[in-house]
Amino acid sequence: MRLDEMNQERAASELAGKIALLPIGATECHGNHLPLGTDSFLAQGLCAKIEERLGSGRCVVLPCLPYGQVWSLRATPGTVDIPDAVLTPFLTSIAMSMYRAGVRKMAFVNAHVGNCNAIKAAMREIYAQCDMKIYAFTYPGAEAEIRRVCTTKRPHGAYFHACEIETSYMLYLCPERVDMSRAICQYPQFPADFDVTPIPWTQIMDTAVLGDATAATAQKGKAIIDAVVENIVSLLG
């Protein structure tokens, strides 16, 4: 059930009691084999899988938020960077709108790690304002499956971007949007102080690929995403 396809009467009668799913993505460079909207396409794909498992009678999927905090790549043409100070109250307002409509359980389904700080701050503000049960999901449970099915080393333990992992997600959820003929393997050199100082990714790579995208497969994406969806469904109850 999609919120933006409802009319006024249906929204008034059906929103109360539903689980609201808000897909949150970003608009940022993902090399030349993936589109700028990769994170948004993935967030929407995850919500579709969650709705399929929960049933459309139990949840409503909101329109995707296609912009996020992309400080690390904001210098790249096409990337749109929304600072946390703007993103946090925006997310809070969306949740409070759902609360006024009778929604008492909501999940931020996030596919862009850069959004996590703003989402956490929004959740705390929502908690302070109302009794809505609010969740934030950024690929929960993915790490175990990543270790099991992925074959290449990650350039940095804390990040993945347009690599074997994310490209596999896209090959599973949105294969028509992937051009594997342009996938590359790239392992940037991280400065010694990378983890303790603010260093944009544009200083360490020209093409926004962090790892080996050529090793991606739809089968790997399916294994990881299906595990993530199962975790989310289990947590939502």
C-alpha positions as protocol buffer text, in pm:
chain_id: "A"
residue {
  index: 1
  type: MET
  ca { x: 0 y: 0 z: 0 }
}
residue {
  index: 2
  type: ARG
  ca { x: 154 y: 330 z: -110 }
}
residue {
  index: 3
  type: LEU
  ca { x: 72 y: 653 z: 71 }
}
residue {
  index: 4
  type: ASP
  ca { x: 99 y: 869 z: -240 }
}
residue {
  index: 5
  type: GLU
  ca { x: -159 y: 658 z: -424 }
}
residue {
  index: 6
  type: MET
  ca { x: -426 y: 700 z: -155 }
}
residue {
  index: 7
  type: ASN
  ca { x: -704 y: 954 z: -179 }
}
residue {
  index: 8
  type: GLN
  ca { x: -821 y: 1158 z: 119 }
}
residue {
  index: 9
  type: GLU
  ca { x: -1095 y: 918 z: 222 }
}
residue {
  index: 10
  type: ARG
  ca { x: -873 y: 613 z: 208 }
}
residue {
  index: 11
  type: ALA
  ca { x: -593 y: 781 z: 401 }
}
residue {
  index: 12
  type: ALA
  ca { x: -836 y: 883 z: 675 }
}
residue {
  index: 13
  type: SER
  ca { x: -977 y: 533 z: 708 }
}
residue {
  index: 14
  type: GLU
  ca { x: -672 y: 313 z: 658 }
}
residue {
  index: 15
  type: LEU
  ca { x: -360 y: 480 z: 799 }
}
residue {
  index: 16
  type: ALA
  ca { x: -444 y: 432 z: 1167 }
}
residue {
  index: 17
  type: GLY
  ca { x: -282 y: 117 z: 1298 }
}
residue {
  index: 18
  type: LYS
  ca { x: -55 y: 63 z: 998 }
}
residue {
  index: 19
  type: ILE
  ca { x: 323 y: 28 z: 1010 }
}
residue {
  index: 20
  type: ALA
  ca { x: 465 y: 320 z: 813 }
}
residue {
  index: 21
  type: LEU
  ca { x: 780 y: 251 z: 609 }
}
residue {
  index: 22
  type: LEU
  ca { x: 984 y: 550 z: 494 }
}
residue {
  index: 23
  type: PRO
  ca { x: 1253 y: 462 z: 238 }
}
residue {
  index: 24
  type: ILE
  ca { x: 1548 y: 698 z: 277 }
}
residue {
  index: 25
  type: GLY
  ca { x: 1819 y: 720 z: 14 }
}
residue {
  index: 26
  type: ALA
  ca { x: 2049 y: 981 z: -133 }
}
residue {
  index: 27
  type: THR
  ca { x: 2153 y: 1135 z: -461 }
}
residue {
  index: 28
  type: GLU
  ca { x: 2527 y: 1082 z: -497 }
}
residue {
  index: 29
  type: CYS
  ca { x: 2791 y: 945 z: -731 }
}
residue {
  index: 30
  type: HIS
  ca { x: 2842 y: 568 z: -739 }
}
residue {
  index: 31
  type: GLY
  ca { x: 3102 y: 540 z: -1012 }
}
residue {
  index: 32
  type: ASN
  ca { x: 2998 y: 488 z: -1372 }
}
residue {
  index: 33
  type: HIS
  ca { x: 2827 y: 150 z: -1343 }
}
residue {
  index: 34
  type: LEU
  ca { x: 2558 y: 263 z: -1097 }
}
residue {
  index: 35
  type: PRO
  ca { x: 2320 y: 563 z: -1109 }
}
residue {
  index: 36
  type: LEU
  ca { x: 2317 y: 864 z: -877 }
}
residue {
  index: 37
  type: GLY
  ca { x: 1993 y: 737 z: -726 }
}
residue {
  index: 38
  type: THR
  ca { x: 2138 y: 401 z: -619 }
}
residue {
  index: 39
  type: ASP
  ca { x: 2065 y: 447 z: -248 }
}
residue {
  index: 40
  type: SER
  ca { x: 1708 y: 558 z: -318 }
}
residue {
  index: 41
  type: PHE
  ca { x: 1644 y: 264 z: -550 }
}
residue {
  index: 42
  type: LEU
  ca { x: 1780 y: 28 z: -286 }
}
residue {
  index: 43
  type: ALA
  ca { x: 1569 y: 180 z: -7 }
}
residue {
  index: 44
  type: GLN
  ca { x: 1257 y: 147 z: -221 }
}
residue {
  index: 45
  type: GLY
  ca { x: 1348 y: -209 z: -314 }
}
residue {
  index: 46
  type: LEU
  ca { x: 1392 y: -300 z: 51 }
}
residue {
  index: 47
  type: CYS
  ca { x: 1054 y: -150 z: 140 }
}
residue {
  index: 48
  type: ALA
  ca { x: 890 y: -350 z: -138 }
}
residue {
  index: 49
  type: LYS
  ca { x: 1042 y: -671 z: 2 }
}
residue {
  index: 50
  type: ILE
  ca { x: 934 y: -580 z: 357 }
}
residue {
  index: 51
  type: GLU
  ca { x: 580 y: -504 z: 243 }
}
residue {
  index: 52
  type: GLU
  ca { x: 570 y: -833 z: 55 }
}
residue {
  index: 53
  type: ARG
  ca { x: 661 y: -1019 z: 374 }
}
residue {
  index: 54
  type: LEU
  ca { x: 437 y: -820 z: 611 }
}
residue {
  index: 55
  type: GLY
  ca { x: 143 y: -791 z: 374 }
}
residue {
  index: 56
  type: SER
  ca { x: 0 y: -470 z: 233 }
}
residue {
  index: 57
  type: GLY
  ca { x: -279 y: -484 z: 490 }
}
residue {
  index: 58
  type: ARG
  ca { x: -29 y: -424 z: 769 }
}
residue {
  index: 59
  type: CYS
  ca { x: 192 y: -149 z: 632 }
}
residue {
  index: 60
  type: VAL
  ca { x: 200 y: 162 z: 418 }
}
residue {
  index: 61
  type: VAL
  ca { x: 504 y: 269 z: 215 }
}
residue {
  index: 62
  type: LEU
  ca { x: 572 y: 642 z: 202 }
}
residue {
  index: 63
  type: PRO
  ca { x: 732 y: 818 z: -97 }
}
residue {
  index: 64
  type: CYS
  ca { x: 1110 y: 782 z: -90 }
}
residue {
  index: 65
  type: LEU
  ca { x: 1323 y: 1061 z: 49 }
}
residue {
  index: 66
  type: PRO
  ca { x: 1583 y: 1081 z: -232 }
}
residue {
  index: 67
  type: TYR
  ca { x: 1826 y: 1324 z: -64 }
}
residue {
  index: 68
  type: GLY
  ca { x: 2059 y: 1274 z: 230 }
}
residue {
  index: 69
  type: GLN
  ca { x: 2379 y: 1382 z: 401 }
}
residue {
  index: 70
  type: VAL
  ca { x: 2661 y: 1329 z: 151 }
}
residue {
  index: 71
  type: TRP
  ca { x: 2943 y: 1543 z: 290 }
}
residue {
  index: 72
  type: SER
  ca { x: 3212 y: 1300 z: 177 }
}
residue {
  index: 73
  type: LEU
  ca { x: 3124 y: 1328 z: -194 }
}
residue {
  index: 74
  type: ARG
  ca { x: 2947 y: 1663 z: -211 }
}
residue {
  index: 75
  type: ALA
  ca { x: 3210 y: 1805 z: -447 }
}
residue {
  index: 76
  type: THR
  ca { x: 3118 y: 1557 z: -721 }
}
residue {
  index: 77
  type: PRO
  ca { x: 2882 y: 1684 z: -995 }
}
residue {
  index: 78
  type: GLY
  ca { x: 2531 y: 1549 z: -948 }
}
residue {
  index: 79
  type: THR
  ca { x: 2566 y: 1479 z: -578 }
}
residue {
  index: 80
  type: VAL
  ca { x: 2313 y: 1654 z: -351 }
}
residue {
  index: 81
  type: ASP
  ca { x: 2422 y: 1709 z: 10 }
}
residue {
  index: 82
  type: ILE
  ca { x: 2162 y: 1784 z: 278 }
}
residue {
  index: 83
  type: PRO
  ca { x: 2319 y: 1870 z: 617 }
}
residue {
  index: 84
  type: ASP
  ca { x: 2207 y: 1693 z: 933 }
}
residue {
  index: 85
  type: ALA
  ca { x: 2067 y: 2019 z: 1072 }
}
residue {
  index: 86
  type: VAL
  ca { x: 1812 y: 2018 z: 787 }
}
residue {
  index: 87
  type: LEU
  ca { x: 1759 y: 1644 z: 757 }
}
residue {
  index: 88
  type: THR
  ca { x: 1682 y: 1575 z: 1125 }
}
residue {
  index: 89
  type: PRO
  ca { x: 1381 y: 1810 z: 1164 }
}
residue {
  index: 90
  type: PHE
  ca { x: 1256 y: 1707 z: 819 }
}
residue {
  index: 91
  type: LEU
  ca { x: 1245 y: 1340 z: 922 }
}
residue {
  index: 92
  type: THR
  ca { x: 1089 y: 1434 z: 1255 }
}
residue {
  index: 93
  type: SER
  ca { x: 812 y: 1625 z: 1080 }
}
residue {
  index: 94
  type: ILE
  ca { x: 734 y: 1331 z: 850 }
}
residue {
  index: 95
  type: ALA
  ca { x: 702 y: 1099 z: 1149 }
}
residue {
  index: 96
  type: MET
  ca { x: 483 y: 1341 z: 1340 }
}
residue {
  index: 97
  type: SER
  ca { x: 255 y: 1372 z: 1037 }
}
residue {
  index: 98
  type: MET
  ca { x: 213 y: 995 z: 1042 }
}
residue {
  index: 99
  type: TYR
  ca { x: 146 y: 1004 z: 1415 }
}
residue {
  index: 100
  type: ARG
  ca { x: -133 y: 1258 z: 1370 }
}
residue {
  index: 101
  type: ALA
  ca { x: -286 y: 1021 z: 1113 }
}
residue {
  index: 102
  type: GLY
  ca { x: -299 y: 739 z: 1367 }
}
residue {
  index: 103
  type: VAL
  ca { x: 25 y: 555 z: 1288 }
}
residue {
  index: 104
  type: ARG
  ca { x: 189 y: 420 z: 1604 }
}
residue {
  index: 105
  type: LYS
  ca { x: 474 y: 219 z: 1453 }
}
residue {
  index: 106
  type: MET
  ca { x: 712 y: 355 z: 1191 }
}
residue {
  index: 107
  type: ALA
  ca { x: 1043 y: 249 z: 1037 }
}
residue {
  index: 108
  type: PHE
  ca { x: 1307 y: 454 z: 862 }
}
residue {
  index: 109
  type: VAL
  ca { x: 1440 y: 213 z: 598 }
}
residue {
  index: 110
  type: ASN
  ca { x: 1774 y: 372 z: 517 }
}
residue {
  index: 111
  type: ALA
  ca { x: 2015 y: 271 z: 240 }
}
residue {
  index: 112
  type: HIS
  ca { x: 2274 y: 546 z: 289 }
}
residue {
  index: 113
  type: VAL
  ca { x: 2510 y: 525 z: 586 }
}
residue {
  index: 114
  type: GLY
  ca { x: 2571 y: 900 z: 579 }
}
residue {
  index: 115
  type: ASN
  ca { x: 2214 y: 954 z: 700 }
}
residue {
  index: 116
  type: CYS
  ca { x: 2257 y: 760 z: 1023 }
}
residue {
  index: 117
  type: ASN
  ca { x: 2346 y: 1049 z: 1256 }
}
residue {
  index: 118
  type: ALA
  ca { x: 2051 y: 1261 z: 1139 }
}
residue {
  index: 119
  type: ILE
  ca { x: 1816 y: 964 z: 1168 }
}
residue {
  index: 120
  type: LYS
  ca { x: 1929 y: 888 z: 1523 }
}
residue {
  index: 121
  type: ALA
  ca { x: 1875 y: 1251 z: 1625 }
}
residue {
  index: 122
  type: ALA
  ca { x: 1529 y: 1249 z: 1464 }
}
residue {
  index: 123
  type: MET
  ca { x: 1433 y: 930 z: 1647 }
}
residue {
  index: 124
  type: ARG
  ca { x: 1525 y: 1086 z: 1980 }
}
residue {
  index: 125
  type: GLU
  ca { x: 1316 y: 1393 z: 1901 }
}
residue {
  index: 126
  type: ILE
  ca { x: 1020 y: 1176 z: 1798 }
}
residue {
  index: 127
  type: TYR
  ca { x: 1057 y: 978 z: 2120 }
}
residue {
  index: 128
  type: ALA
  ca { x: 1040 y: 1303 z: 2317 }
}
residue {
  index: 129
  type: GLN
  ca { x: 728 y: 1424 z: 2137 }
}
residue {
  index: 130
  type: CYS
  ca { x: 503 y: 1118 z: 2123 }
}
residue {
  index: 131
  type: ASP
  ca { x: 458 y: 748 z: 2202 }
}
residue {
  index: 132
  type: MET
  ca { x: 519 y: 624 z: 1848 }
}
residue {
  index: 133
  type: LYS
  ca { x: 742 y: 317 z: 1826 }
}
residue {
  index: 134
  type: ILE
  ca { x: 1015 y: 425 z: 1586 }
}
residue {
  index: 135
  type: TYR
  ca { x: 1278 y: 207 z: 1418 }
}
residue {
  index: 136
  type: ALA
  ca { x: 1583 y: 276 z: 1202 }
}
residue {
  index: 137
  type: PHE
  ca { x: 1709 y: 5 z: 969 }
}
residue {
  index: 138
  type: THR
  ca { x: 2035 y: 40 z: 776 }
}
residue {
  index: 139
  type: TYR
  ca { x: 2087 y: -314 z: 648 }
}
residue {
  index: 140
  type: PRO
  ca { x: 2053 y: -487 z: 989 }
}
residue {
  index: 141
  type: GLY
  ca { x: 2214 y: -830 z: 995 }
}
residue {
  index: 142
  type: ALA
  ca { x: 2397 y: -778 z: 666 }
}
residue {
  index: 143
  type: GLU
  ca { x: 2748 y: -821 z: 803 }
}
residue {
  index: 144
  type: ALA
  ca { x: 2720 y: -1194 z: 872 }
}
residue {
  index: 145
  type: GLU
  ca { x: 2599 y: -1263 z: 519 }
}
residue {
  index: 146
  type: ILE
  ca { x: 2858 y: -1028 z: 369 }
}
residue {
  index: 147
  type: ARG
  ca { x: 3133 y: -1226 z: 539 }
}
residue {
  index: 148
  type: ARG
  ca { x: 2979 y: -1550 z: 414 }
}
residue {
  index: 149
  type: VAL
  ca { x: 2919 y: -1470 z: 47 }
}
residue {
  index: 150
  type: CYS
  ca { x: 3152 y: -1187 z: -55 }
}
residue {
  index: 151
  type: THR
  ca { x: 3492 y: -1280 z: -192 }
}
residue {
  index: 152
  type: THR
  ca { x: 3688 y: -953 z: -202 }
}
residue {
  index: 153
  type: LYS
  ca { x: 3848 y: -751 z: 73 }
}
residue {
  index: 154
  type: ARG
  ca { x: 3688 y: -424 z: 178 }
}
residue {
  index: 155
  type: PRO
  ca { x: 3922 y: -123 z: 147 }
}
residue {
  index: 156
  type: HIS
  ca { x: 3796 y: 13 z: 481 }
}
residue {
  index: 157
  type: GLY
  ca { x: 3622 y: -178 z: 758 }
}
residue {
  index: 158
  type: ALA
  ca { x: 3359 y: 89 z: 822 }
}
residue {
  index: 159
  type: TYR
  ca { x: 3254 y: 172 z: 466 }
}
residue {
  index: 160
  type: PHE
  ca { x: 3125 y: 17 z: 145 }
}
residue {
  index: 161
  type: HIS
  ca { x: 3034 y: 211 z: -166 }
}
residue {
  index: 162
  type: ALA
  ca { x: 2960 y: 104 z: -524 }
}
residue {
  index: 163
  type: CYS
  ca { x: 3164 y: -208 z: -452 }
}
residue {
  index: 164
  type: GLU
  ca { x: 3103 y: -584 z: -452 }
}
residue {
  index: 165
  type: ILE
  ca { x: 2845 y: -539 z: -176 }
}
residue {
  index: 166
  type: GLU
  ca { x: 2638 y: -247 z: -303 }
}
residue {
  index: 167
  type: THR
  ca { x: 2660 y: -351 z: -666 }
}
residue {
  index: 168
  type: SER
  ca { x: 2535 y: -699 z: -569 }
}
residue {
  index: 169
  type: TYR
  ca { x: 2239 y: -533 z: -392 }
}
residue {
  index: 170
  type: MET
  ca { x: 2156 y: -346 z: -713 }
}
residue {
  index: 171
  type: LEU
  ca { x: 2197 y: -656 z: -931 }
}
residue {
  index: 172
  type: TYR
  ca { x: 1937 y: -828 z: -713 }
}
residue {
  index: 173
  type: LEU
  ca { x: 1689 y: -543 z: -658 }
}
residue {
  index: 174
  type: CYS
  ca { x: 1737 y: -323 z: -969 }
}
residue {
  index: 175
  type: PRO
  ca { x: 1942 y: -514 z: -1230 }
}
residue {
  index: 176
  type: GLU
  ca { x: 1815 y: -297 z: -1514 }
}
residue {
  index: 177
  type: ARG
  ca { x: 1994 y: 2 z: -1359 }
}
residue {
  index: 178
  type: VAL
  ca { x: 2341 y: -160 z: -1349 }
}
residue {
  index: 179
  type: ASP
  ca { x: 2602 y: -145 z: -1627 }
}
residue {
  index: 180
  type: MET
  ca { x: 2855 y: -413 z: -1532 }
}
residue {
  index: 181
  type: SER
  ca { x: 3062 y: -334 z: -1843 }
}
residue {
  index: 182
  type: ARG
  ca { x: 3171 y: -18 z: -1659 }
}
residue {
  index: 183
  type: ALA
  ca { x: 3232 y: -176 z: -1318 }
}
residue {
  index: 184
  type: ILE
  ca { x: 3584 y: -130 z: -1181 }
}
residue {
  index: 185
  type: CYS
  ca { x: 3806 y: -252 z: -901 }
}
residue {
  index: 186
  type: GLN
  ca { x: 3955 y: 32 z: -699 }
}
residue {
  index: 187
  type: TYR
  ca { x: 4135 y: 34 z: -366 }
}
residue {
  index: 188
  type: PRO
  ca { x: 4215 y: 393 z: -265 }
}
residue {
  index: 189
  type: GLN
  ca { x: 4500 y: 471 z: -28 }
}
residue {
  index: 190
  type: PHE
  ca { x: 4364 y: 604 z: 301 }
}
residue {
  index: 191
  type: PRO
  ca { x: 4578 y: 861 z: 484 }
}
residue {
  index: 192
  type: ALA
  ca { x: 4698 y: 750 z: 828 }
}
residue {
  index: 193
  type: ASP
  ca { x: 4474 y: 1010 z: 995 }
}
residue {
  index: 194
  type: PHE
  ca { x: 4163 y: 929 z: 783 }
}
residue {
  index: 195
  type: ASP
  ca { x: 3958 y: 798 z: 1078 }
}
residue {
  index: 196
  type: VAL
  ca { x: 4039 y: 1087 z: 1310 }
}
residue {
  index: 197
  type: THR
  ca { x: 4009 y: 1391 z: 1083 }
}
residue {
  index: 198
  type: PRO
  ca { x: 3745 y: 1512 z: 832 }
}
residue {
  index: 199
  type: ILE
  ca { x: 3872 y: 1403 z: 490 }
}
residue {
  index: 200
  type: PRO
  ca { x: 3636 y: 1409 z: 191 }
}
residue {
  index: 201
  type: TRP
  ca { x: 3638 y: 1097 z: -24 }
}
residue {
  index: 202
  type: THR
  ca { x: 3709 y: 1316 z: -324 }
}
residue {
  index: 203
  type: GLN
  ca { x: 4062 y: 1359 z: -185 }
}
residue {
  index: 204
  type: ILE
  ca { x: 4136 y: 987 z: -211 }
}
residue {
  index: 205
  type: MET
  ca { x: 3955 y: 887 z: -535 }
}
residue {
  index: 206
  type: ASP
  ca { x: 3832 y: 1046 z: -856 }
}
residue {
  index: 207
  type: THR
  ca { x: 3574 y: 779 z: -936 }
}
residue {
  index: 208
  type: ALA
  ca { x: 3339 y: 703 z: -646 }
}
residue {
  index: 209
  type: VAL
  ca { x: 3404 y: 329 z: -615 }
}
residue {
  index: 210
  type: LEU
  ca { x: 3538 y: 187 z: -290 }
}
residue {
  index: 211
  type: GLY
  ca { x: 3634 y: -175 z: -360 }
}
residue {
  index: 212
  type: ASP
  ca { x: 3584 y: -436 z: -631 }
}
residue {
  index: 213
  type: ALA
  ca { x: 3255 y: -388 z: -814 }
}
residue {
  index: 214
  type: THR
  ca { x: 3351 y: -647 z: -1077 }
}
residue {
  index: 215
  type: ALA
  ca { x: 3301 y: -926 z: -821 }
}
residue {
  index: 216
  type: ALA
  ca { x: 2933 y: -842 z: -766 }
}
residue {
  index: 217
  type: THR
  ca { x: 2656 y: -1089 z: -850 }
}
residue {
  index: 218
  type: ALA
  ca { x: 2281 y: -1095 z: -808 }
}
residue {
  index: 219
  type: GLN
  ca { x: 2313 y: -1416 z: -607 }
}
residue {
  index: 220
  type: LYS
  ca { x: 2531 y: -1244 z: -348 }
}
residue {
  index: 221
  type: GLY
  ca { x: 2287 y: -953 z: -332 }
}
residue {
  index: 222
  type: LYS
  ca { x: 1994 y: -1187 z: -283 }
}
residue {
  index: 223
  type: ALA
  ca { x: 2161 y: -1373 z: 4 }
}
residue {
  index: 224
  type: ILE
  ca { x: 2240 y: -1051 z: 190 }
}
residue {
  index: 225
  type: ILE
  ca { x: 1919 y: -860 z: 119 }
}
residue {
  index: 226
  type: ASP
  ca { x: 1694 y: -1155 z: 200 }
}
residue {
  index: 227
  type: ALA
  ca { x: 1868 y: -1190 z: 537 }
}
residue {
  index: 228
  type: VAL
  ca { x: 1827 y: -817 z: 601 }
}
residue {
  index: 229
  type: VAL
  ca { x: 1455 y: -832 z: 517 }
}
residue {
  index: 230
  type: GLU
  ca { x: 1405 y: -1128 z: 750 }
}
residue {
  index: 231
  type: ASN
  ca { x: 1574 y: -935 z: 1031 }
}
residue {
  index: 232
  type: ILE
  ca { x: 1359 y: -629 z: 972 }
}
residue {
  index: 233
  type: VAL
  ca { x: 1035 y: -826 z: 957 }
}
residue {
  index: 234
  type: SER
  ca { x: 1127 y: -1011 z: 1276 }
}
residue {
  index: 235
  type: LEU
  ca { x: 1202 y: -684 z: 1458 }
}
residue {
  index: 236
  type: LEU
  ca { x: 881 y: -517 z: 1341 }
}
residue {
  index: 237
  type: GLY
  ca { x: 682 y: -814 z: 1470 }
}
